[in-house]
């Protein structure tokens, strides 16, 4: 096929919106993506977008090989800034030019999408290599995000649903509820079919089904939420999403226990800018198989559609090879700039972005707090009331929020609002462990209590043998630009600068915290199982400060 001219021809597929789609995001490692020995062409990975900028002086070229079992290929081009228009060109038999192409949407100032399948003209050729180019008519560079994704049969070989960007959140009781969320690409919203037995992708065999409770268009996505209730504790729930197009892969999640059963979770934040460490950290989460992830804010750098779509694509790498989705407790950070609506509309949390959940009955209560609104006022009233109700009967109290009270990075402002309203309250009720973010460094404190008298530093003093003392950890290194940890206080146990997150194991008598170092070595790390979530996988790289690899926090 020789392509066409700059005017649309009858044989061309002109796609300005999503047609019927069967898109599924899967691990990029499943397929080998090849260039065609053309150095100027960048190989694309399935479902993983790339960023660049272009002007009218040149085209930027890419390539992707479609697997033999593909039912389609979707190529989407998004403008990072709405006033900077870019153009998409696709050709099967060679590099496209401005005059030779098979597919060329003519869309002015909007995002562009091409779906190549059995209904397009020309039709999809499974196994073929497709060549993609991005251009612009502008003198100044226009930044864009380009994404190519295969339409593949589901895990049992059937026709897939028009769904993607899956996530599960916990907002209420994690032993009996869960919210299944996804982006609906086209058609009517799908239905979740679920069961405690694995029926693969045969939706008709699942005992329960639930339609969408809430649907909202946000960040150029149709976000669908199904709130499952009356679930059995400590149980695997298998599910598929079925819509008019077909049926998704089979996924599953694990509910929390109601007895005091040990569990693990991961915590960290600030995955803003650099996707490589962000993806490495996500894959490590999948290998550790924790009960949940507490993500303490600043998922993205700019609170815009392109970045959230990229973030959710990357989040798919937390899904285990056997389809387990790890629930997320999302916190708001300062880069979620569009107010509380961002987290609420993407994860279906509470509208004010703060809440609390019990895990393993009263073994641990986790507080998701919002440091981007007042730490006082209604949030403080709620927190005081909740702590009074639960502190005396809960073994471990743990909190997470974005802005640290006393950052270890000198350039960061002190968290005066958080300190003034929460520090003494944490001590009064014996909050054991607090996860903070924002500074892009790593820290662990000794057990401390708020105090401004002799021997104190910046409002805290070490109080190691005090059962009410609190340990503060974190400060956010999930892929954001790293900063030096140079503002050290006497009560800092350890500090550093590297990509990482905390891996926490909760027992009746203690909490054990290890900090996982994130790097390219992730590829060699072993895989835990659901039955062995406390194992240290082979080749897992842990932080080993002088104060010790394991931070142990005793229970009250």
JSON list of N, CA and C in Angstrom, two decimals, residues 239-268:
[
{"chain": "A", "resi": 239, "resn": "UNK", "atom": "N", "xyz": [-13.04, -12.09, 39.42]},
{"chain": "A", "resi": 239, "resn": "UNK", "atom": "CA", "xyz": [-14.06, -11.32, 38.71]},
{"chain": "A", "resi": 239, "resn": "UNK", "atom": "C", "xyz": [-13.64, -11.06, 37.26]},
{"chain": "A", "resi": 240, "resn": "UNK", "atom": "N", "xyz": [-14.66, -10.80, 36.46]},
{"chain": "A", "resi": 240, "resn": "UNK", "atom": "CA", "xyz": [-14.47, -10.32, 35.09]},
{"chain": "A", "resi": 240, "resn": "UNK", "atom": "C", "xyz": [-15.41, -9.14, 34.89]},
{"chain": "A", "resi": 241, "resn": "UNK", "atom": "N", "xyz": [-15.11, -8.34, 33.89]},
{"chain": "A", "resi": 241, "resn": "UNK", "atom": "CA", "xyz": [-16.00, -7.24, 33.49]},
{"chain": "A", "resi": 241, "resn": "UNK", "atom": "C", "xyz": [-16.49, -7.55, 32.09]},
{"chain": "A", "resi": 242, "resn": "UNK", "atom": "N", "xyz": [-17.81, -7.65, 31.95]},
{"chain": "A", "resi": 242, "resn": "UNK", "atom": "CA", "xyz": [-18.39, -7.98, 30.65]},
{"chain": "A", "resi": 242, "resn": "UNK", "atom": "C", "xyz": [-19.21, -6.79, 30.15]},
{"chain": "A", "resi": 243, "resn": "UNK", "atom": "N", "xyz": [-19.04, -6.46, 28.86]},
{"chain": "A", "resi": 243, "resn": "UNK", "atom": "CA", "xyz": [-19.82, -5.40, 28.24]},
{"chain": "A", "resi": 243, "resn": "UNK", "atom": "C", "xyz": [-20.26, -5.86, 26.85]},
{"chain": "A", "resi": 244, "resn": "UNK", "atom": "N", "xyz": [-20.74, -4.94, 26.03]},
{"chain": "A", "resi": 244, "resn": "UNK", "atom": "CA", "xyz": [-21.24, -5.30, 24.71]},
{"chain": "A", "resi": 244, "resn": "UNK", "atom": "C", "xyz": [-20.14, -5.85, 23.80]},
{"chain": "A", "resi": 245, "resn": "UNK", "atom": "N", "xyz": [-18.89, -5.47, 24.06]},
{"chain": "A", "resi": 245, "resn": "UNK", "atom": "CA", "xyz": [-17.79, -5.91, 23.21]},
{"chain": "A", "resi": 245, "resn": "UNK", "atom": "C", "xyz": [-17.34, -7.32, 23.55]},
{"chain": "A", "resi": 246, "resn": "UNK", "atom": "N", "xyz": [-17.31, -7.65, 24.83]},
{"chain": "A", "resi": 246, "resn": "UNK", "atom": "CA", "xyz": [-16.81, -8.96, 25.23]},
{"chain": "A", "resi": 246, "resn": "UNK", "atom": "C", "xyz": [-16.56, -9.02, 26.72]},
{"chain": "A", "resi": 247, "resn": "UNK", "atom": "N", "xyz": [-15.56, -9.81, 27.12]},
{"chain": "A", "resi": 247, "resn": "UNK", "atom": "CA", "xyz": [-15.27, -10.07, 28.52]},
{"chain": "A", "resi": 247, "resn": "UNK", "atom": "C", "xyz": [-13.79, -9.81, 28.80]},
{"chain": "A", "resi": 248, "resn": "UNK", "atom": "N", "xyz": [-13.52, -9.15, 29.90]},
{"chain": "A", "resi": 248, "resn": "UNK", "atom": "CA", "xyz": [-12.14, -8.84, 30.28]},
{"chain": "A", "resi": 248, "resn": "UNK", "atom": "C", "xyz": [-11.39, -10.10, 30.68]},
{"chain": "A", "resi": 249, "resn": "UNK", "atom": "N", "xyz": [-10.11, -9.96, 30.90]},
{"chain": "A", "resi": 249, "resn": "UNK", "atom": "CA", "xyz": [-9.36, -11.01, 31.57]},
{"chain": "A", "resi": 249, "resn": "UNK", "atom": "C", "xyz": [-9.98, -11.29, 32.94]},
{"chain": "A", "resi": 250, "resn": "UNK", "atom": "N", "xyz": [-9.67, -12.44, 33.49]},
{"chain": "A", "resi": 250, "resn": "UNK", "atom": "CA", "xyz": [-10.08, -12.74, 34.86]},
{"chain": "A", "resi": 250, "resn": "UNK", "atom": "C", "xyz": [-9.06, -12.14, 35.82]},
{"chain": "A", "resi": 251, "resn": "UNK", "atom": "N", "xyz": [-9.55, -11.35, 36.77]},
{"chain": "A", "resi": 251, "resn": "UNK", "atom": "CA", "xyz": [-8.71, -10.77, 37.81]},
{"chain": "A", "resi": 251, "resn": "UNK", "atom": "C", "xyz": [-9.21, -11.26, 39.18]},
{"chain": "A", "resi": 252, "resn": "UNK", "atom": "N", "xyz": [-8.44, -10.96, 40.22]},
{"chain": "A", "resi": 252, "resn": "UNK", "atom": "CA", "xyz": [-8.93, -11.25, 41.57]},
{"chain": "A", "resi": 252, "resn": "UNK", "atom": "C", "xyz": [-8.27, -10.32, 42.57]},
{"chain": "A", "resi": 253, "resn": "UNK", "atom": "N", "xyz": [-8.90, -10.22, 43.74]},
{"chain": "A", "resi": 253, "resn": "UNK", "atom": "CA", "xyz": [-8.34, -9.46, 44.87]},
{"chain": "A", "resi": 253, "resn": "UNK", "atom": "C", "xyz": [-8.60, -10.25, 46.14]},
{"chain": "A", "resi": 254, "resn": "UNK", "atom": "N", "xyz": [-7.90, -9.87, 47.19]},
{"chain": "A", "resi": 254, "resn": "UNK", "atom": "CA", "xyz": [-8.02, -10.55, 48.48]},
{"chain": "A", "resi": 254, "resn": "UNK", "atom": "C", "xyz": [-8.65, -9.61, 49.49]},
{"chain": "A", "resi": 255, "resn": "UNK", "atom": "N", "xyz": [-9.69, -10.03, 50.17]},
{"chain": "A", "resi": 255, "resn": "UNK", "atom": "CA", "xyz": [-10.26, -9.21, 51.24]},
{"chain": "A", "resi": 255, "resn": "UNK", "atom": "C", "xyz": [-9.43, -9.37, 52.51]},
{"chain": "A", "resi": 256, "resn": "UNK", "atom": "N", "xyz": [-9.55, -8.40, 53.41]},
{"chain": "A", "resi": 256, "resn": "UNK", "atom": "CA", "xyz": [-8.82, -8.46, 54.68]},
{"chain": "A", "resi": 256, "resn": "UNK", "atom": "C", "xyz": [-9.50, -9.43, 55.64]},
{"chain": "A", "resi": 257, "resn": "UNK", "atom": "N", "xyz": [-8.74, -9.85, 56.62]},
{"chain": "A", "resi": 257, "resn": "UNK", "atom": "CA", "xyz": [-9.27, -10.78, 57.63]},
{"chain": "A", "resi": 257, "resn": "UNK", "atom": "C", "xyz": [-10.04, -10.02, 58.71]},
{"chain": "A", "resi": 258, "resn": "UNK", "atom": "N", "xyz": [-10.83, -10.75, 59.48]},
{"chain": "A", "resi": 258, "resn": "UNK", "atom": "CA", "xyz": [-11.52, -10.15, 60.63]},
{"chain": "A", "resi": 258, "resn": "UNK", "atom": "C", "xyz": [-10.93, -10.60, 61.95]},
{"chain": "A", "resi": 259, "resn": "UNK", "atom": "N", "xyz": [-10.06, -11.61, 61.92]},
{"chain": "A", "resi": 259, "resn": "UNK", "atom": "CA", "xyz": [-9.33, -11.96, 63.14]},
{"chain": "A", "resi": 259, "resn": "UNK", "atom": "C", "xyz": [-7.96, -11.30, 63.07]},
{"chain": "A", "resi": 260, "resn": "UNK", "atom": "N", "xyz": [-7.23, -11.30, 64.17]},
{"chain": "A", "resi": 260, "resn": "UNK", "atom": "CA", "xyz": [-5.93, -10.62, 64.21]},
{"chain": "A", "resi": 260, "resn": "UNK", "atom": "C", "xyz": [-4.88, -11.46, 63.48]},
{"chain": "A", "resi": 261, "resn": "UNK", "atom": "N", "xyz": [-4.95, -11.42, 62.18]},
{"chain": "A", "resi": 261, "resn": "UNK", "atom": "CA", "xyz": [-4.05, -12.19, 61.32]},
{"chain": "A", "resi": 261, "resn": "UNK", "atom": "C", "xyz": [-2.99, -11.25, 60.75]},
{"chain": "A", "resi": 262, "resn": "UNK", "atom": "N", "xyz": [-1.70, -11.61, 60.83]},
{"chain": "A", "resi": 262, "resn": "UNK", "atom": "CA", "xyz": [-0.65, -10.74, 60.28]},
{"chain": "A", "resi": 262, "resn": "UNK", "atom": "C", "xyz": [-0.85, -10.50, 58.78]},
{"chain": "A", "resi": 263, "resn": "UNK", "atom": "N", "xyz": [-0.39, -9.36, 58.32]},
{"chain": "A", "resi": 263, "resn": "UNK", "atom": "CA", "xyz": [-0.49, -9.00, 56.91]},
{"chain": "A", "resi": 263, "resn": "UNK", "atom": "C", "xyz": [0.63, -8.02, 56.57]},
{"chain": "A", "resi": 264, "resn": "UNK", "atom": "N", "xyz": [0.80, -7.77, 55.30]},
{"chain": "A", "resi": 264, "resn": "UNK", "atom": "CA", "xyz": [1.81, -6.81, 54.85]},
{"chain": "A", "resi": 264, "resn": "UNK", "atom": "C", "xyz": [1.16, -5.76, 53.96]},
{"chain": "A", "resi": 265, "resn": "UNK", "atom": "N", "xyz": [1.78, -4.60, 53.90]},
{"chain": "A", "resi": 265, "resn": "UNK", "atom": "CA", "xyz": [1.35, -3.56, 52.96]},
{"chain": "A", "resi": 265, "resn": "UNK", "atom": "C", "xyz": [2.55, -2.72, 52.55]},
{"chain": "A", "resi": 266, "resn": "UNK", "atom": "N", "xyz": [2.42, -2.03, 51.45]},
{"chain": "A", "resi": 266, "resn": "UNK", "atom": "CA", "xyz": [3.46, -1.13, 50.96]},
{"chain": "A", "resi": 266, "resn": "UNK", "atom": "C", "xyz": [2.96, 0.30, 51.08]},
{"chain": "A", "resi": 267, "resn": "UNK", "atom": "N", "xyz": [3.89, 1.24, 51.32]},
{"chain": "A", "resi": 267, "resn": "UNK", "atom": "CA", "xyz": [3.53, 2.65, 51.45]},
{"chain": "A", "resi": 267, "resn": "UNK", "atom": "C", "xyz": [4.62, 3.51, 50.83]},
{"chain": "A", "resi": 268, "resn": "UNK", "atom": "N", "xyz": [4.19, 4.57, 50.18]},
{"chain": "A", "resi": 268, "resn": "UNK", "atom": "CA", "xyz": [5.12, 5.51, 49.59]},
{"chain": "A", "resi": 268, "resn": "UNK", "atom": "C", "xyz": [4.37, 6.49, 48.72]}
]
